[in-house]
Coordinates of C-alpha atoms and ligand atoms in Angstrom, one line a residue:
M1 CA 79.9 93.1 71.1
S2 CA 82.7 95.2 70.4
V3 CA 85.6 97.2 73.1
A4 CA 83.1 100.4 72.4
E5 CA 80.3 99.2 73.5
L6 CA 81.8 97.2 76.7
Q7 CA 83.5 100.7 77.4
G8 CA 79.9 102.1 77.1
L9 CA 78.5 99.3 80.0
E10 CA 81.8 99.8 81.7
R11 CA 81.1 103.5 82.3
E12 CA 77.4 102.7 83.0
Y13 CA 77.9 99.7 85.1
A14 CA 81.2 99.2 86.4
I15 CA 82.5 100.6 89.6
P16 CA 85.2 102.5 88.4
T17 CA 88.1 100.7 90.3
Y18 CA 90.1 99.1 87.0
V19 CA 92.4 100.7 84.2
R20 CA 91.7 97.9 81.7
N21 CA 94.0 98.4 78.0
P22 CA 91.0 98.9 75.1
V23 CA 91.4 95.4 74.6
Q24 CA 89.1 92.5 74.1
F25 CA 90.4 88.8 74.6
V26 CA 88.2 86.2 73.7
R27 CA 90.6 82.8 74.1
G28 CA 94.5 81.6 75.1
S29 CA 96.1 78.7 74.6
G30 CA 100.2 78.5 75.9
A31 CA 101.8 81.5 76.1
R32 CA 99.5 83.2 73.3
L33 CA 96.0 84.8 73.9
W34 CA 94.0 86.3 70.7
D35 CA 91.6 89.7 70.5
A36 CA 88.1 89.6 69.4
D37 CA 89.2 90.3 65.9
G38 CA 91.1 87.7 65.7
N39 CA 95.3 89.7 66.4
E40 CA 97.0 87.2 67.9
Y41 CA 100.1 88.5 71.0
L42 CA 102.4 87.1 72.7
D43 CA 101.2 87.1 76.5
F44 CA 104.1 88.1 79.2
L45 CA 102.0 88.9 82.5
A46 CA 100.3 85.5 82.4
G47 CA 97.2 87.0 83.6
I48 CA 99.7 88.4 86.7
S49 CA 101.4 86.2 87.1
V50 CA 98.2 83.0 87.3
L51 CA 98.9 81.3 84.2
N52 CA 102.2 79.9 85.1
V53 CA 101.0 76.7 83.6
G54 CA 100.2 78.2 80.0
H55 CA 96.5 78.6 78.7
C56 CA 94.1 77.1 78.8
H57 CA 96.3 73.7 79.3
P58 CA 94.7 70.6 78.4
R59 CA 94.7 68.6 81.6
V60 CA 93.5 71.4 84.5
V61 CA 90.7 72.3 81.4
E62 CA 90.1 68.0 81.1
A63 CA 90.0 67.9 85.2
V64 CA 87.7 71.5 85.8
R65 CA 85.2 70.1 82.7
D66 CA 85.2 66.6 84.8
Q67 CA 85.1 67.4 88.5
V68 CA 82.2 71.0 87.5
G69 CA 80.3 67.8 85.6
R70 CA 79.4 66.2 89.0
L71 CA 80.0 68.0 91.6
S72 CA 80.5 71.9 92.1
H73 CA 80.1 73.0 95.7
V74 CA 79.3 71.3 99.1
S75 CA 80.7 74.1 101.6
N76 CA 83.6 72.8 104.0
L77 CA 80.5 71.2 106.3
Y78 CA 81.8 68.5 104.5
Y79 CA 84.6 66.2 103.4
T80 CA 85.4 66.3 98.9
E81 CA 88.8 64.5 98.2
P82 CA 90.2 67.4 96.3
A83 CA 90.6 69.7 98.9
M84 CA 92.0 67.4 101.2
K85 CA 94.1 65.8 98.2
L86 CA 95.3 68.8 97.8
S87 CA 96.3 70.0 101.3
A88 CA 98.2 67.4 101.4
A89 CA 99.9 67.4 97.7
L90 CA 100.7 71.7 99.5
S91 CA 101.9 70.3 102.5
E92 CA 104.4 67.5 101.5
S93 CA 105.6 70.2 98.6
S94 CA 106.9 72.7 101.0
L95 CA 107.2 72.8 104.7
G96 CA 105.2 69.7 106.1
G97 CA 102.4 71.2 108.4
K98 CA 98.7 72.1 107.8
V99 CA 96.9 73.8 104.9
F100 CA 94.0 76.2 105.4
L101 CA 92.8 76.4 101.6
C102 CA 90.7 80.5 101.0
N103 CA 89.9 81.7 97.5
S104 CA 92.7 84.3 96.6
G105 CA 95.6 85.3 97.8
A106 CA 94.5 88.3 99.8
E107 CA 92.3 86.2 102.2
A108 CA 95.8 83.3 102.3
N109 CA 97.5 86.6 103.8
E110 CA 94.4 87.3 106.0
A111 CA 94.6 83.6 107.5
A112 CA 98.3 83.8 107.5
I113 CA 98.0 87.3 110.1
K114 CA 94.9 85.8 111.8
L115 CA 96.9 82.6 112.7
A116 CA 100.0 85.1 113.3
R117 CA 97.8 86.5 116.3
R118 CA 96.0 83.0 117.3
A119 CA 99.4 82.3 117.6
R120 CA 100.7 84.8 119.7
P121 CA 97.8 87.3 120.7
G122 CA 97.8 91.1 120.4
G123 CA 101.0 90.3 118.6
N124 CA 102.7 92.8 115.9
I125 CA 102.8 91.8 112.5
V126 CA 106.2 93.2 110.9
V127 CA 106.1 94.2 107.6
L128 CA 108.5 95.6 105.1
E129 CA 108.8 98.8 102.5
G130 CA 108.0 98.0 99.0
A131 CA 105.4 95.4 100.0
F132 CA 102.0 94.3 98.6
H133 CA 100.4 92.0 100.4
G134 CA 96.5 92.5 98.5
R135 CA 93.6 95.2 99.0
T136 CA 91.6 93.5 102.1
Y137 CA 92.0 95.3 106.1
G138 CA 94.4 93.3 107.1
A139 CA 96.3 92.4 103.4
L140 CA 95.7 96.3 103.2
S141 CA 97.5 97.4 107.1
A142 CA 100.5 94.9 105.8
T143 CA 100.9 96.7 101.9
P144 CA 102.6 100.5 103.4
Q145 CA 101.3 102.3 100.2
E146 CA 99.9 105.5 100.6
T147 CA 97.9 105.9 97.7
K148 CA 96.6 101.8 99.2
Q149 CA 96.3 103.0 102.9
A150 CA 95.0 106.3 102.6
P151 CA 91.7 107.0 101.2
F152 CA 90.5 103.8 103.5
A153 CA 91.5 105.1 107.0
P154 CA 91.3 103.7 109.7
L155 CA 93.7 100.5 109.1
V156 CA 93.9 97.6 110.7
P157 CA 95.8 97.9 114.1
G158 CA 98.9 96.4 114.8
F159 CA 101.5 96.9 112.2
V160 CA 105.2 98.2 112.0
V161 CA 106.6 99.1 108.7
V162 CA 110.5 99.0 108.6
P163 CA 113.0 98.8 105.8
R164 CA 114.5 96.9 103.4
D165 CA 117.0 96.1 106.1
P166 CA 118.9 93.5 108.0
G167 CA 119.3 95.4 110.5
A168 CA 115.9 97.1 110.8
V169 CA 113.8 94.3 110.2
S170 CA 116.2 92.7 113.0
D171 CA 116.0 95.8 115.6
A172 CA 111.9 96.0 115.7
V173 CA 111.5 92.3 116.3
D174 CA 111.0 91.2 119.7
S175 CA 108.2 89.1 122.2
G176 CA 105.4 91.8 120.9
T177 CA 106.2 90.6 117.2
A178 CA 104.0 87.3 116.3
A179 CA 105.2 87.7 112.4
V180 CA 107.6 89.1 110.1
L181 CA 105.8 89.2 106.9
L182 CA 108.0 89.6 102.8
E183 CA 107.9 88.9 99.9
P184 CA 111.1 86.8 99.0
I185 CA 110.5 88.8 96.1
Q186 CA 108.1 91.9 96.0
G187 CA 106.3 91.7 93.2
E188 CA 103.3 94.2 92.3
T189 CA 106.2 97.3 93.6
G190 CA 108.7 96.5 90.7
I191 CA 110.0 93.3 91.1
H192 CA 112.9 93.8 94.1
V193 CA 114.7 90.1 95.3
L194 CA 115.1 90.4 99.2
S195 CA 118.8 89.8 100.1
D196 CA 119.3 86.7 101.6
E197 CA 121.0 89.6 105.1
L198 CA 117.3 90.0 105.0
L199 CA 116.0 86.7 104.8
V200 CA 118.5 85.5 107.1
A201 CA 118.4 88.5 109.9
A202 CA 114.6 88.0 109.3
R203 CA 114.8 84.4 110.2
E204 CA 116.9 84.9 112.9
A205 CA 115.2 87.1 115.0
C206 CA 111.7 85.2 114.9
D207 CA 113.5 82.4 116.2
R208 CA 115.1 84.5 119.1
T209 CA 111.7 86.5 120.0
G210 CA 108.9 82.9 118.6
A211 CA 107.8 85.3 116.1
A212 CA 106.2 83.9 112.8
L213 CA 108.5 84.0 109.7
I214 CA 105.7 83.6 107.2
F215 CA 106.3 84.7 103.2
D216 CA 104.1 85.1 100.4
E217 CA 104.6 83.8 97.8
I218 CA 101.7 84.2 96.3
Q219 CA 103.5 86.1 92.6
T220 CA 106.8 83.8 93.1
G221 CA 105.6 80.3 93.7
M222 CA 104.3 78.0 91.2
G223 CA 108.0 77.6 89.9
R224 CA 108.2 81.0 88.8
T225 CA 111.7 82.2 90.1
G226 CA 113.1 77.9 89.1
T227 CA 111.5 76.7 92.0
L228 CA 108.6 76.1 93.3
W229 CA 108.7 77.7 96.0
A230 CA 111.4 81.0 96.3
Y231 CA 112.1 79.9 99.8
E232 CA 114.2 76.8 98.2
Q233 CA 116.6 79.1 96.8
T234 CA 117.6 81.2 100.0
E235 CA 118.7 80.2 103.2
V236 CA 115.6 80.0 105.3
V237 CA 112.5 78.6 105.1
P238 CA 109.3 80.0 107.0
D239 CA 107.2 78.8 109.0
A240 CA 104.4 79.5 107.1
M241 CA 103.6 80.9 103.6
T242 CA 101.3 81.8 102.1
S243 CA 100.2 80.4 97.4
A244 CA 97.4 81.9 95.2
K245 CA 97.7 83.1 91.7
A246 CA 99.4 80.6 89.5
L247 CA 98.0 77.7 91.8
G248 CA 94.8 77.1 90.4
G249 CA 96.0 77.1 86.9
G250 CA 93.5 79.9 85.8
L251 CA 91.2 79.3 88.4
P252 CA 90.6 81.0 91.9
I253 CA 92.3 79.7 94.7
G254 CA 94.4 81.0 97.8
A255 CA 96.2 79.0 100.6
L256 CA 98.0 79.8 103.8
I257 CA 100.5 76.2 104.2
T258 CA 102.2 76.2 107.8
G259 CA 105.0 74.2 109.1
P260 CA 104.5 71.8 112.6
R261 CA 105.1 74.6 115.4
L262 CA 102.4 76.5 113.3
A263 CA 100.2 73.4 112.6
D264 CA 97.8 74.0 115.1
A265 CA 97.5 77.1 115.9
L266 CA 93.9 77.5 114.1
H267 CA 91.0 75.8 115.8
P268 CA 88.0 74.9 115.0
G269 CA 85.9 77.8 114.3
D270 CA 88.8 80.2 114.2
H271 CA 88.0 81.1 110.1
G272 CA 86.3 80.0 106.9
S273 CA 84.5 80.5 104.2
T274 CA 81.7 78.9 101.8
F275 CA 84.2 78.4 98.7
A276 CA 87.3 78.3 100.1
G277 CA 88.9 74.7 98.3
G278 CA 86.0 73.8 96.4
P279 CA 86.7 70.7 94.0
V280 CA 86.8 72.1 91.0
V281 CA 89.7 75.0 91.9
A282 CA 91.0 72.0 93.9
S283 CA 90.4 70.2 91.4
A284 CA 92.6 72.5 88.9
A285 CA 94.9 72.8 91.3
L286 CA 96.2 69.3 92.1
V287 CA 96.9 69.3 88.4
A288 CA 98.5 73.2 88.4
L289 CA 100.9 72.5 91.8
E290 CA 101.8 69.0 89.6
L291 CA 102.7 70.6 86.3
C292 CA 104.8 73.2 88.6
S293 CA 106.8 70.5 90.2
D294 CA 107.3 68.9 87.5
E295 CA 112.2 69.2 87.2
A296 CA 112.4 69.7 84.2
L297 CA 109.9 72.9 83.6
L298 CA 111.5 74.3 86.6
A299 CA 115.5 74.0 85.7
R300 CA 114.3 75.0 81.8
V301 CA 112.3 78.5 84.1
R302 CA 116.1 78.8 84.6
V303 CA 117.3 78.6 81.2
A304 CA 114.6 80.3 79.7
G305 CA 114.7 83.2 82.9
S306 CA 118.7 83.8 81.8
R307 CA 117.5 83.8 78.7
L308 CA 115.1 86.8 78.8
A309 CA 117.1 88.7 81.3
A310 CA 120.1 88.6 78.5
G311 CA 118.2 90.0 75.4
L312 CA 115.9 92.1 78.1
A313 CA 120.0 94.0 79.5
R314 CA 119.9 94.5 75.8
L315 CA 117.6 96.7 75.0
P316 CA 118.2 100.5 73.9
Y317 CA 116.5 101.8 76.5
V318 CA 117.3 99.4 79.9
T319 CA 118.7 100.9 81.8
V320 CA 118.3 98.0 85.0
V321 CA 117.5 94.2 84.7
R322 CA 116.4 92.3 87.7
G323 CA 114.6 89.4 89.3
R324 CA 115.1 85.4 89.7
G325 CA 113.8 82.9 86.9
L326 CA 110.9 84.2 84.8
M327 CA 109.5 86.8 87.4
L328 CA 111.7 90.0 85.7
A329 CA 111.8 93.9 85.6
I330 CA 113.4 96.6 83.3
D331 CA 113.8 99.8 84.5
V332 CA 113.6 102.4 81.5
D333 CA 115.7 105.6 80.8
P334 CA 114.1 107.7 83.5
E335 CA 112.4 110.2 80.5
I336 CA 110.4 107.1 79.4
D337 CA 106.9 106.5 80.9
A338 CA 106.5 103.0 81.8
A339 CA 103.1 102.9 80.9
S340 CA 103.4 103.9 77.9
L341 CA 105.1 102.1 76.5
A342 CA 103.5 98.8 78.5
R343 CA 100.8 99.9 75.9
R344 CA 102.6 101.1 72.7
A345 CA 103.8 96.7 73.3
L346 CA 100.1 96.0 73.4
L347 CA 98.7 97.7 70.7
E348 CA 101.4 97.9 68.9
Q349 CA 103.6 94.5 68.9
R350 CA 100.6 92.8 70.0
L351 CA 102.6 91.8 73.2
V352 CA 101.4 91.8 76.6
V353 CA 103.8 93.1 79.9
N354 CA 102.7 95.7 82.3
A355 CA 104.3 98.5 84.5
T356 CA 104.9 98.7 88.2
G357 CA 105.7 101.9 88.3
P358 CA 106.7 105.0 86.6
A359 CA 109.5 103.6 85.3
T360 CA 109.1 99.7 85.9
I361 CA 108.3 97.7 83.6
R362 CA 106.9 93.8 84.4
L363 CA 107.6 90.1 82.1
E364 CA 105.9 86.9 83.7
P365 CA 105.5 84.9 81.4
P366 CA 103.9 81.2 81.2
L367 CA 106.7 79.5 82.4
I368 CA 106.4 76.8 79.4
V369 CA 106.6 79.8 77.3
S370 CA 109.3 78.7 74.4
D371 CA 113.2 79.8 73.1
D372 CA 111.9 81.7 69.9
E373 CA 108.6 82.8 71.9
L374 CA 111.1 84.5 74.1
D375 CA 113.3 85.6 71.6
E376 CA 109.6 87.3 69.6
A377 CA 109.5 89.0 72.8
V378 CA 112.9 90.9 73.2
A379 CA 112.5 91.5 69.2
R380 CA 108.8 93.3 69.8
L381 CA 110.8 95.7 72.2
V382 CA 113.6 96.5 70.4
A383 CA 110.8 97.6 68.2
I384 CA 109.1 100.0 70.1
A385 CA 112.1 101.7 71.2
P386 CA 111.5 105.3 71.7
Ligands
PLP401 N1 100.1 88.3 97.7 C1 101.2 89.1 96.8 C2 102.8 89.2 97.2 C3 100.7 89.4 95.0 O1 101.6 89.7 94.3 C4 99.1 89.6 95.4 C5 98.3 90.1 93.8 O2 99.2 90.4 93.4 C6 98.4 89.0 96.3 C7 99.2 89.2 97.8 C8 96.9 89.9 96.6 O3 96.3 88.2 96.2 P1 95.3 88.7 95.0 O4 95.0 90.1 94.0 O5 94.3 87.3 94.4 O6 93.8 89.1 96.5

């Protein structure tokens, strides 16, 4: 089918929540995508930080094929090896407590919010200005953005919004606080790296009051910033964290991972989901987690990130380069519309990037991206200089 035909079906049958670009992708490999006409694209968005191991990584494909042909689903009323092995691998890779598997990032944050409220009944959840935690009601209530929240009021009560400021975080946390929930690097609102001072203030406030410090590592995790989890590059260890996006190697899965203190806060019957931790996605995630834990890959992410950042800083229309590892954003001259620029990159240069705001473009290529691909992406961004 042509893009025009797909747009016709969309107009008639798809609830119009998305603004899609007029491109139909039909194949992916590594950091490359192909459209229905056979044109090749460089993918510097990776499905919004999902394809960290690259499109169609052969080991992910093999794990999925193998599992789906034997057993695709049984529910959580029974045991399957991939779910338990994945829970163990996630715990051992990070906080050392227990794991709740689910199907997406928003669901992982829902589980985190329930965990925090179960540990401190009725408690508030402190969240930061500029945060994005997802679109379901709990996660949306933790996402203080007027345009996203206002049409869906009333939201879940008990969320306290504070500026990205250490003193404000510290002041907001008291004995009525169940959790501070934050992204160590805010992704959807333009790649804002939170300062160590803020993270330390949050840690100290939680230690002082017994609140839970929860990191949303849905976008920052799985090697994206040059360590498996972004918290490893900070001075702080959270009490719990959430993962999703790249965890499934391209398949939908999410996880809430606790440290020891919160490992048994949720009880039998407290939470669940039919598909959560199904054997196919868990098999894919086991491979993706192993690949993203590789020290050589993580070192490469740090080097590649520096190379890309340096290239971006040389672009004539760029005012700021922000981020860590391969989680980068550029601010462009204020008179340039970032969305139009991203669209021109896609349609004229076959480079996939994304605008996260009126003047900000986000770049999150697969972690396996080569130097040639990094340089090629910068060259394509030079070619669309207004
Ligand atoms: N948290 C963060 C930091 C995210 O970046 C996202 C998605 O962009 C989410 C939560 C929501 O994840 P999902 O879209 O899988 O529900």
